[in-house]
XYZ file of N, CA and C in Angstrom:
663
model
N 87.444 243.969 5.178
C 86.298 244.031 5.538
C 85.561 243.983 4.183
N 84.383 242.869 4.200
C 83.229 242.689 3.404
C 82.732 243.937 2.687
N 82.299 244.467 1.369
C 81.748 245.498 1.340
C 80.118 245.038 1.627
N 79.053 246.199 2.236
C 77.950 245.718 2.379
C 77.138 244.941 1.135
N 77.205 245.586 -0.057
C 76.932 244.992 -1.100
C 77.150 243.762 -1.591
N 78.226 243.102 -0.994
C 78.862 241.640 -1.259
C 78.134 241.143 -0.174
N 78.472 241.288 1.037
C 77.464 240.722 2.005
C 75.976 240.467 1.367
N 75.482 241.274 0.938
C 74.040 241.411 0.809
C 74.098 240.010 -0.272
N 74.669 240.323 -1.232
C 74.546 239.543 -2.337
C 74.707 238.080 -1.974
N 75.633 237.741 -1.101
C 75.597 236.463 -0.321
C 74.654 235.994 0.416
N 73.885 236.899 1.072
C 73.028 236.697 2.207
C 71.498 236.225 1.479
N 71.224 237.113 0.847
C 70.039 236.838 -0.160
C 70.148 235.836 -1.206
N 71.367 235.811 -1.762
C 71.838 234.200 -2.497
C 71.573 232.860 -1.838
N 71.899 233.013 -0.641
C 72.028 231.929 0.229
C 70.551 231.347 0.695
N 69.780 232.380 0.945
C 68.554 232.487 1.620
C 67.550 232.232 0.210
N 67.837 232.385 -0.462
C 66.975 232.073 -1.966
C 67.333 230.880 -2.188
N 68.513 230.153 -2.245
C 68.981 228.815 -2.510
C 68.041 228.102 -1.656
N 68.277 228.146 -0.268
C 67.340 227.239 0.853
C 65.611 227.530 0.603
N 65.304 228.546 0.266
C 63.962 228.649 -0.167
C 63.389 227.877 -1.438
N 64.592 227.947 -2.331
C 64.101 227.082 -3.447
C 64.314 225.319 -3.186
N 65.216 225.069 -2.349
C 65.510 223.673 -1.992
C 63.924 223.295 -1.224
N 63.472 223.754 -0.409
C 62.064 223.637 0.437
C 61.140 223.774 -0.653
N 61.129 224.265 -1.659
C 60.088 224.546 -2.511
C 60.147 223.206 -3.407
N 61.013 222.869 -3.615
C 61.660 221.564 -4.739
C 61.239 220.223 -3.837
N 61.655 220.076 -2.522
C 61.520 218.936 -1.985
C 61.374 218.887 -0.287
N 60.431 219.792 0.034
C 60.499 220.073 1.272
C 59.048 220.108 1.556
N 58.533 220.891 2.754
C 57.059 221.105 3.306
C 57.186 222.609 3.829
N 56.494 223.411 2.798
C 56.349 224.661 2.823
C 55.713 225.088 4.365
N 54.663 224.041 4.903
C 54.263 224.641 6.075
C 55.055 224.073 7.244
N 56.063 223.516 7.117
C 56.965 222.923 8.300
C 57.167 224.261 9.503
N 57.254 224.082 10.636
C 57.664 225.046 11.358
C 58.882 226.009 10.981
N 59.039 227.017 11.777
C 60.472 227.815 11.399
C 60.803 228.343 12.854
N 61.808 229.168 13.282
C 61.956 229.678 14.432
C 61.208 230.772 14.887
N 60.386 231.344 13.622
C 59.654 232.391 14.356
C 58.410 231.843 14.492
N 57.918 232.127 16.176
C 56.909 231.599 16.558
C 55.554 231.949 15.989
N 54.899 231.069 15.479
C 53.519 230.858 14.838
C 53.762 230.898 13.480
N 54.722 231.159 12.764
C 55.277 231.129 11.261
C 55.743 229.729 10.458
N 55.156 229.327 9.561
C 55.807 228.336 9.150
C 56.448 228.768 7.824
N 57.331 228.169 7.103
C 58.145 228.411 5.735
C 57.488 229.398 5.191
N 56.386 229.017 4.874
C 55.599 229.999 3.945
C 55.317 231.102 4.242
N 55.030 231.371 5.636
C 54.770 232.652 6.212
C 56.068 233.327 6.242
N 57.129 233.069 6.262
C 58.481 233.377 6.566
C 58.690 233.947 5.376
N 58.544 232.874 4.283
C 59.076 233.780 3.232
C 58.238 234.604 2.994
N 56.817 234.635 2.853
C 56.009 235.853 2.451
C 56.741 237.248 3.172
N 56.802 236.880 4.282
C 57.801 238.175 5.176
C 58.888 238.924 4.579
N 59.569 237.873 4.114
C 60.768 237.999 3.677
C 60.540 238.529 2.153
N 59.500 238.317 1.392
C 59.097 239.119 0.283
C 59.019 240.549 0.203
N 58.277 240.843 1.679
C 57.747 242.164 2.127
C 58.934 242.966 2.264
N 59.824 242.249 3.042
C 61.103 243.101 3.427
C 62.111 243.440 2.281
N 62.071 242.627 1.259
C 62.993 243.102 -0.221
C 62.310 243.851 -1.006
N 60.709 243.856 -0.740
C 60.138 245.286 -1.374
C 60.245 246.417 -0.998
N 60.525 246.322 0.647
C 60.649 247.580 1.043
C 62.194 247.968 1.071
N 63.019 246.981 1.010
C 64.582 247.363 0.251
C 64.398 248.018 -1.076
N 63.704 247.643 -2.091
C 63.512 248.448 -3.379
C 62.974 249.541 -3.352
N 62.026 249.621 -2.470
C 61.267 251.350 -2.442
C 62.564 252.112 -1.670
N 63.129 251.623 -0.902
C 64.250 252.527 0.119
C 65.019 253.124 -1.049
N 65.464 251.996 -1.654
C 66.749 252.289 -2.542
C 66.366 253.404 -3.658
N 65.137 253.497 -4.080
C 64.568 254.330 -5.137
C 64.134 255.651 -4.445
N 64.261 255.654 -3.167
C 63.830 257.383 -2.545
C 65.117 258.004 -1.547
N 65.805 258.338 -2.943
C 66.785 259.094 -2.449
C 66.121 260.635 -1.649
N 66.764 261.111 -0.548
C 66.338 262.371 0.036
C 67.545 263.158 0.409
N 67.432 264.239 0.629
C 68.277 265.465 0.981
C 69.039 265.091 2.281
N 68.188 264.330 3.413
C 68.679 264.204 4.868
C 67.728 265.117 5.534
N 68.532 265.313 7.181
C 69.682 264.654 7.260
C 69.473 263.425 7.771
N 70.726 262.522 7.686
C 70.494 261.091 8.052
C 70.347 261.104 9.543
N 69.362 260.107 10.046
C 69.319 259.702 11.556
C 69.112 258.601 11.832
N 69.949 257.660 11.331
C 69.821 256.381 11.654
C 70.930 255.614 10.813
N 71.956 254.769 11.910
C 72.895 253.772 10.919
C 72.554 252.347 11.023
N 73.511 251.531 10.662
C 73.472 250.366 10.690
C 73.161 249.889 11.963
N 73.753 250.137 13.045
C 73.240 249.960 14.353
C 71.969 250.494 14.966
N 72.086 251.960 15.030
C 70.866 252.599 15.817
C 69.571 252.222 14.978
N 69.743 251.999 13.874
C 68.144 251.297 13.373
C 67.466 250.453 14.215
N 68.308 249.727 14.698
C 67.617 248.470 15.485
C 67.070 249.117 17.017
N 67.502 250.085 17.169
C 67.217 250.666 18.696
C 65.806 251.061 18.546
N 64.967 251.188 17.460
C 63.539 251.309 17.390
C 62.768 250.444 17.671
N 63.440 248.778 17.494
C 62.754 248.184 18.087
C 62.488 247.702 19.214
N 60.926 247.604 19.634
C 60.351 246.995 20.755
C 59.903 245.423 20.780
N 60.283 244.605 21.901
C 59.659 243.557 21.807
C 58.112 243.409 21.933
N 57.529 242.150 20.713
C 56.167 242.390 21.128
C 55.918 241.623 22.075
N 54.338 242.066 22.640
C 53.839 241.495 23.435
C 53.662 239.689 23.382
N 54.057 238.913 24.012
C 53.767 237.579 23.479
C 52.199 236.976 23.824
N 51.598 238.199 24.250
C 49.717 237.651 24.320
C 49.250 238.237 22.758
N 49.801 239.388 22.279
C 49.361 239.634 20.807
C 49.788 239.029 19.548
N 48.874 238.235 18.997
C 49.414 237.606 17.960
C 48.684 238.129 16.675
N 48.442 239.438 16.766
C 47.470 239.954 15.573
C 48.216 240.129 14.718
N 49.446 240.400 14.529
C 50.447 240.555 13.438
C 50.902 239.223 12.851
N 50.818 238.331 13.605
C 51.321 236.985 13.341
C 50.155 236.020 12.598
N 49.209 236.204 12.968
C 47.847 235.661 12.677
C 47.654 236.719 10.996
N 47.652 238.110 11.090
C 47.199 238.463 9.762
C 48.399 238.292 8.649
N 49.631 237.673 9.026
C 50.671 237.582 8.215
C 50.325 236.152 7.582
N 49.933 235.336 8.452
C 49.518 233.997 7.933
C 48.155 233.840 7.240
N 47.476 234.580 7.343
C 46.255 234.885 6.902
C 46.658 235.139 5.278
N 47.169 236.319 5.418
C 47.444 236.889 3.962
C 48.429 235.605 2.991
N 49.571 235.316 3.549
C 50.354 234.160 2.880
C 49.768 233.223 2.539
N 48.856 232.560 3.021
C 47.942 231.312 2.633
C 47.311 231.913 1.419
N 46.596 232.706 1.161
C 45.890 233.179 0.005
C 46.485 234.005 -1.036
N 47.922 234.676 -0.645
C 48.703 235.483 -1.843
C 49.087 234.734 -2.714
N 49.721 233.537 -2.609
C 50.241 232.839 -3.790
C 50.815 231.648 -3.422
N 51.022 230.529 -4.470
C 51.448 229.231 -4.243
C 52.899 229.435 -3.722
N 53.365 228.396 -2.970
C 54.868 228.441 -2.388
C 55.750 228.732 -3.267
N 55.679 227.417 -4.793
C 56.989 227.776 -5.498
C 56.589 229.236 -6.059
N 55.522 229.826 -6.118
C 55.808 231.223 -7.130
C 56.195 232.266 -6.220
N 55.763 232.074 -5.003
C 56.371 232.929 -3.962
C 57.805 233.259 -3.676
N 58.407 231.905 -3.724
C 60.060 231.841 -3.720
C 60.637 232.506 -5.086
N 59.808 232.281 -6.154
C 60.315 233.221 -7.516
C 60.550 234.424 -7.372
N 59.233 234.816 -6.628
C 58.852 236.415 -6.637
C 60.320 236.817 -5.600
N 60.295 236.151 -4.762
C 61.457 236.588 -3.782
C 62.903 236.503 -4.407
N 63.192 235.642 -5.253
C 64.145 235.685 -5.919
C 64.395 236.694 -6.971
N 63.402 236.936 -7.603
C 63.302 238.124 -8.398
C 63.250 239.536 -7.940
N 62.881 239.550 -6.744
C 62.478 240.957 -6.164
C 64.275 241.493 -5.579
N 64.908 240.253 -4.960
C 66.134 240.435 -4.086
C 67.040 240.741 -5.490
N 67.053 240.014 -6.705
C 67.905 240.420 -7.640
C 67.868 241.934 -8.009
N 66.322 242.379 -8.136
C 66.490 243.759 -8.594
C 66.728 244.557 -7.217
N 67.020 244.280 -5.853
C 67.380 244.891 -4.698
C 68.826 245.248 -5.222
N 69.618 243.970 -5.438
C 70.884 244.252 -5.551
C 71.473 245.094 -6.824
N 70.420 245.025 -7.924
C 70.601 245.850 -8.970
C 70.616 247.371 -8.838
N 69.578 247.535 -8.016
C 69.417 249.022 -7.702
C 70.294 249.339 -6.561
N 70.903 248.432 -5.456
C 71.776 249.190 -4.620
C 73.175 249.344 -5.297
N 73.502 248.713 -6.212
C 74.739 249.004 -7.176
C 74.568 249.926 -8.054
N 73.098 250.652 -8.018
C 73.375 252.102 -9.009
C 72.942 252.885 -8.179
N 72.660 252.749 -6.799
C 72.482 254.123 -5.828
C 73.558 255.058 -5.933
N 73.389 256.338 -5.995
C 74.323 257.256 -6.116
C 75.007 257.501 -4.708
N 76.573 257.507 -4.873
C 76.912 257.706 -3.558
C 76.786 258.847 -2.880
N 76.759 258.899 -1.492
C 76.670 260.095 -0.882
C 75.337 260.880 -1.112
N 74.154 259.952 -1.249
C 72.757 260.665 -1.293
C 72.083 259.448 -0.362
N 71.368 259.828 1.026
C 70.550 258.875 1.763
C 69.303 258.662 1.358
N 68.702 257.739 2.041
C 67.627 257.310 1.266
C 66.687 257.217 2.753
N 65.378 256.932 2.535
C 64.582 256.628 3.507
C 63.898 255.269 3.564
N 63.400 254.718 4.642
C 63.031 253.827 4.992
C 62.382 253.666 6.405
N 61.198 253.290 6.234
C 60.045 253.076 7.912
C 60.573 254.349 8.505
N 60.557 255.202 7.676
C 60.336 256.959 8.540
C 62.027 257.324 8.987
N 63.026 256.339 8.626
C 64.296 256.927 9.167
C 65.069 257.365 7.738
N 66.105 258.074 8.022
C 66.971 258.445 6.975
C 68.459 257.764 7.316
N 68.772 256.937 6.066
C 70.167 256.136 6.166
C 71.279 256.410 5.074
N 72.485 256.336 5.375
C 73.166 256.363 3.969
C 72.938 254.772 3.631
N 73.244 254.284 2.132
C 73.200 253.163 1.368
C 73.638 252.067 1.844
N 74.866 252.216 2.333
C 75.272 251.261 2.820
C 74.741 250.552 4.326
N 74.637 251.658 4.909
C 73.840 251.174 6.332
C 72.694 250.635 6.376
N 71.788 251.086 5.168
C 70.720 250.111 4.564
C 70.789 249.062 4.220
N 71.964 248.962 3.529
C 72.312 247.343 3.070
C 72.828 246.406 4.224
N 73.339 247.129 5.623
C 73.829 246.200 6.479
C 72.419 245.684 7.195
N 71.293 246.622 7.379
C 70.327 246.281 8.080
C 69.637 245.070 7.125
N 69.787 244.865 5.823
C 69.121 243.931 4.952
C 69.719 242.381 5.250
N 71.292 242.905 5.435
C 72.055 241.638 5.720
C 71.712 240.783 6.813
N 71.601 241.788 7.918
C 71.260 241.366 9.096
C 69.707 240.660 9.231
N 68.557 241.573 8.546
C 67.572 240.862 8.668
C 67.544 239.455 7.815
N 68.113 239.352 6.869
C 67.987 238.253 5.773
C 68.646 236.992 6.667
N 69.733 237.451 7.077
C 71.057 236.068 7.687
C 70.133 235.844 9.422
N 69.389 236.628 10.087
C 68.750 236.043 11.167
C 67.860 235.415 10.886
N 66.745 235.752 9.727
C 65.621 235.138 9.301
C 65.967 233.649 8.539
N 67.173 233.837 8.026
C 67.781 232.229 7.282
C 67.750 231.488 8.685
N 68.265 231.708 9.693
C 68.596 230.901 10.697
C 67.221 230.627 11.256
N 66.000 231.389 11.635
C 64.878 230.993 11.512
C 64.496 230.000 10.864
N 64.578 230.144 9.371
C 64.048 229.126 8.414
C 64.742 227.846 8.510
N 65.842 227.867 8.986
C 66.607 226.611 9.077
C 66.703 225.685 10.417
N 65.800 226.333 11.273
C 65.875 226.224 12.792
C 65.356 224.501 13.075
N 64.277 224.239 12.168
C 63.973 222.645 12.195
C 63.938 222.361 11.211
N 64.784 222.469 9.924
C 65.171 221.736 8.988
C 66.706 221.528 8.796
N 66.698 220.411 8.114
C 68.168 219.782 7.940
C 68.471 220.634 5.994
N 69.179 221.959 6.635
C 69.347 222.987 5.538
C 70.536 223.572 5.894
N 71.348 224.158 5.116
C 72.552 224.986 5.566
C 71.911 226.469 5.743
N 72.816 226.955 6.759
C 72.214 228.117 7.198
C 73.061 229.299 6.823
N 73.038 230.753 6.943
C 73.563 231.703 6.241
C 75.190 231.580 6.411
N 75.978 232.070 5.225
C 77.405 231.939 5.398
C 78.065 232.995 6.604
N 79.562 232.693 6.727
C 80.149 233.017 7.691
C 79.977 234.723 7.591
N 80.189 235.167 6.285
C 80.501 236.671 6.375
C 79.331 237.416 6.815
N 78.212 237.432 6.205
C 76.846 237.720 6.761
C 76.691 237.577 7.941
N 77.153 236.438 8.735
C 76.954 236.178 10.350
C 77.844 237.054 11.066
N 79.059 237.361 10.466
C 79.849 238.166 11.159
C 79.469 239.454 11.345
N 78.604 240.337 10.151
C 78.224 241.159 10.383
C 77.137 241.450 11.106
N 75.853 240.295 11.329
C 75.056 240.194 12.363
C 75.768 240.360 13.595
N 77.065 240.098 13.950
C 77.463 240.040 15.144
C 78.107 241.510 15.351
N 78.645 241.817 14.380
C 79.493 243.429 14.280
C 77.914 244.530 15.207
N 77.013 244.406 14.375
C 75.746 244.955 14.761
C 75.125 244.499 16.497
N 75.154 243.533 16.534
C 74.689 243.167 17.996
C 75.737 243.634 18.718
N 77.004 243.447 18.473
C 77.952 243.975 19.695
C 77.837 245.535 19.921
N 77.563 246.304 18.693
C 77.116 247.547 18.691
C 76.181 248.095 19.583
N 74.751 247.242 19.516
C 73.799 247.404 20.504
C 74.162 247.268 21.737
N 75.050 246.239 22.116
C 75.332 245.525 23.310
C 75.936 246.595 23.980
N 76.864 247.374 23.279
C 77.853 248.266 23.860
C 79.134 247.771 24.109
N 79.454 246.516 23.588
C 80.716 246.048 23.695
C 80.646 244.823 23.306
N 81.860 243.986 23.491
C 81.904 242.479 22.730
C 80.799 241.599 23.205
N 80.700 240.789 22.537
C 79.729 239.621 23.073
C 80.717 238.415 23.559
N 80.198 237.538 24.259
C 80.781 236.734 24.979
C 81.974 235.805 23.680
N 82.984 235.746 24.316
C 83.827 235.304 22.900
C 83.904 233.507 22.764
N 83.318 232.729 23.734
C 82.652 231.642 23.621
C 81.664 231.259 22.886
N 80.741 232.599 22.035
C 79.627 232.445 21.243
C 80.340 232.405 19.661
N 80.177 231.343 19.082
C 80.190 231.302 17.780
C 79.140 231.834 17.321
N 79.365 232.625 15.961
C 78.356 233.678 15.511
C 77.133 233.142 15.278
N 76.719 232.000 15.158
C 74.785 231.610 15.223
C 74.509 231.630 16.518
N 75.475 231.415 17.764
C 75.221 231.543 18.935
C 74.657 232.971 19.148
N 75.525 233.974 19.000
C 75.412 234.990 19.200
C 74.132 235.777 18.259
N 74.031 235.327 17.176
C 72.730 235.570 16.721
C 71.607 235.299 17.109
N 71.463 234.101 17.355
C 70.520 233.204 18.518
C 70.067 234.277 19.811
N 71.160 234.432 20.399
C 70.977 234.639 22.017
C 71.150 236.422 21.806
N 71.899 236.984 20.971
C 71.351 238.338 21.279
C 70.397 238.643 20.510
N 69.400 237.937 20.018
C 67.867 238.264 19.466
C 67.130 237.561 20.315
N 67.278 236.791 21.126
C 66.634 236.197 22.108
C 65.772 235.083 21.614
N 66.461 234.652 20.566
C 65.642 233.092 20.191
C 66.511 232.005 20.962
N 67.472 232.316 21.465
C 67.919 231.154 22.545
C 68.323 232.049 24.063
N 68.105 231.236 24.907
C 68.008 231.915 26.134
C 69.433 232.151 26.519
N 69.701 233.286 27.270
C 71.134 233.273 28.002
C 71.200 232.422 29.138
N 72.519 231.758 29.390
C 72.692 231.055 30.274
C 73.207 231.977 31.790
N 73.312 231.339 32.870
C 74.002 232.211 33.622
C 75.415 232.557 33.735
N 76.246 231.798 33.273
C 77.499 232.164 32.608
C 77.499 233.422 31.997
N 76.562 233.407 30.751
C 76.358 234.466 29.609
C 76.023 235.818 30.864
N 75.118 235.763 31.540
C 74.609 236.927 32.504
C 75.984 237.606 33.178
N 76.599 236.473 33.788
C 77.438 236.657 34.580
C 78.661 237.633 33.698
N 79.189 237.233 32.665
C 80.000 237.574 31.811
C 79.697 239.107 31.347
N 78.380 238.925 31.006
C 77.775 240.338 30.187
C 77.459 241.556 31.312
N 77.181 240.901 32.514
C 77.371 241.884 33.541
C 76.076 242.699 33.410
N 76.135 244.179 33.613
C 75.328 245.017 33.456
C 74.484 245.459 32.079
N 75.299 244.849 31.369
C 74.888 245.047 29.859
C 74.134 243.967 29.636
N 73.443 243.183 30.423
C 72.617 242.086 30.328
C 71.002 242.601 30.153
N 71.011 243.744 30.719
C 69.417 244.469 30.930
C 69.221 244.634 29.318
N 70.264 244.917 28.200
C 69.858 245.232 26.981
C 69.712 244.437 26.372
N 69.747 242.757 26.806
C 68.961 241.660 25.891
C 67.601 241.557 26.050
N 66.777 240.890 25.254
C 67.474 240.746 23.890
C 67.688 242.214 23.219
N 68.687 242.270 21.907
C 69.471 243.396 21.508
C 68.129 243.922 20.380
N 67.587 242.803 19.842
C 66.141 243.176 18.783
C 65.890 241.719 18.533
N 64.526 241.484 18.212
C 64.201 240.301 17.838
C 63.478 240.127 16.291
């Protein structure tokens, strides 16, 4: 099993490379798989997530640990589709915050700092993020999942490569944990990520295979 830090290194590296490619020769205002967000908006959100990670890795606490790589996502609640306040706020702030090329560079610099901080984080000391206390490896898993799922969002309507196999495998592992068992074997890892997070609808065959567990979907979004 690949170590969480190496998974995050791959996830961040691939995502940053794709963002740079769009900045060099694409449209930063192209649509993404996140409803209401263009590439620039999603990049701004990703920067915020990387900054949160940097703060978390520098916020060691005594404990007790109350979330792991799977249960962290159970706090997620699906947003009301009629409530666009958060979407609009992100778009408004992202539009005036910085030029897209500069935003992409900030993301690359910040994720590089996250990786350094993660490598230096003391073993056996939990950290705090979003009100939860987690072991560092579990925090890194959440960052891998976030980056990988949003990488799929980024390329949903672009002819660009998506996340690598190892980070997608971590997404599948976490989703299976949330689902209380294995995901349909005919799902590849991209399909698992999309259907597990509600980005792609479940089919009748999926629902029959999942049985009572279907009520848990989407597992997070």
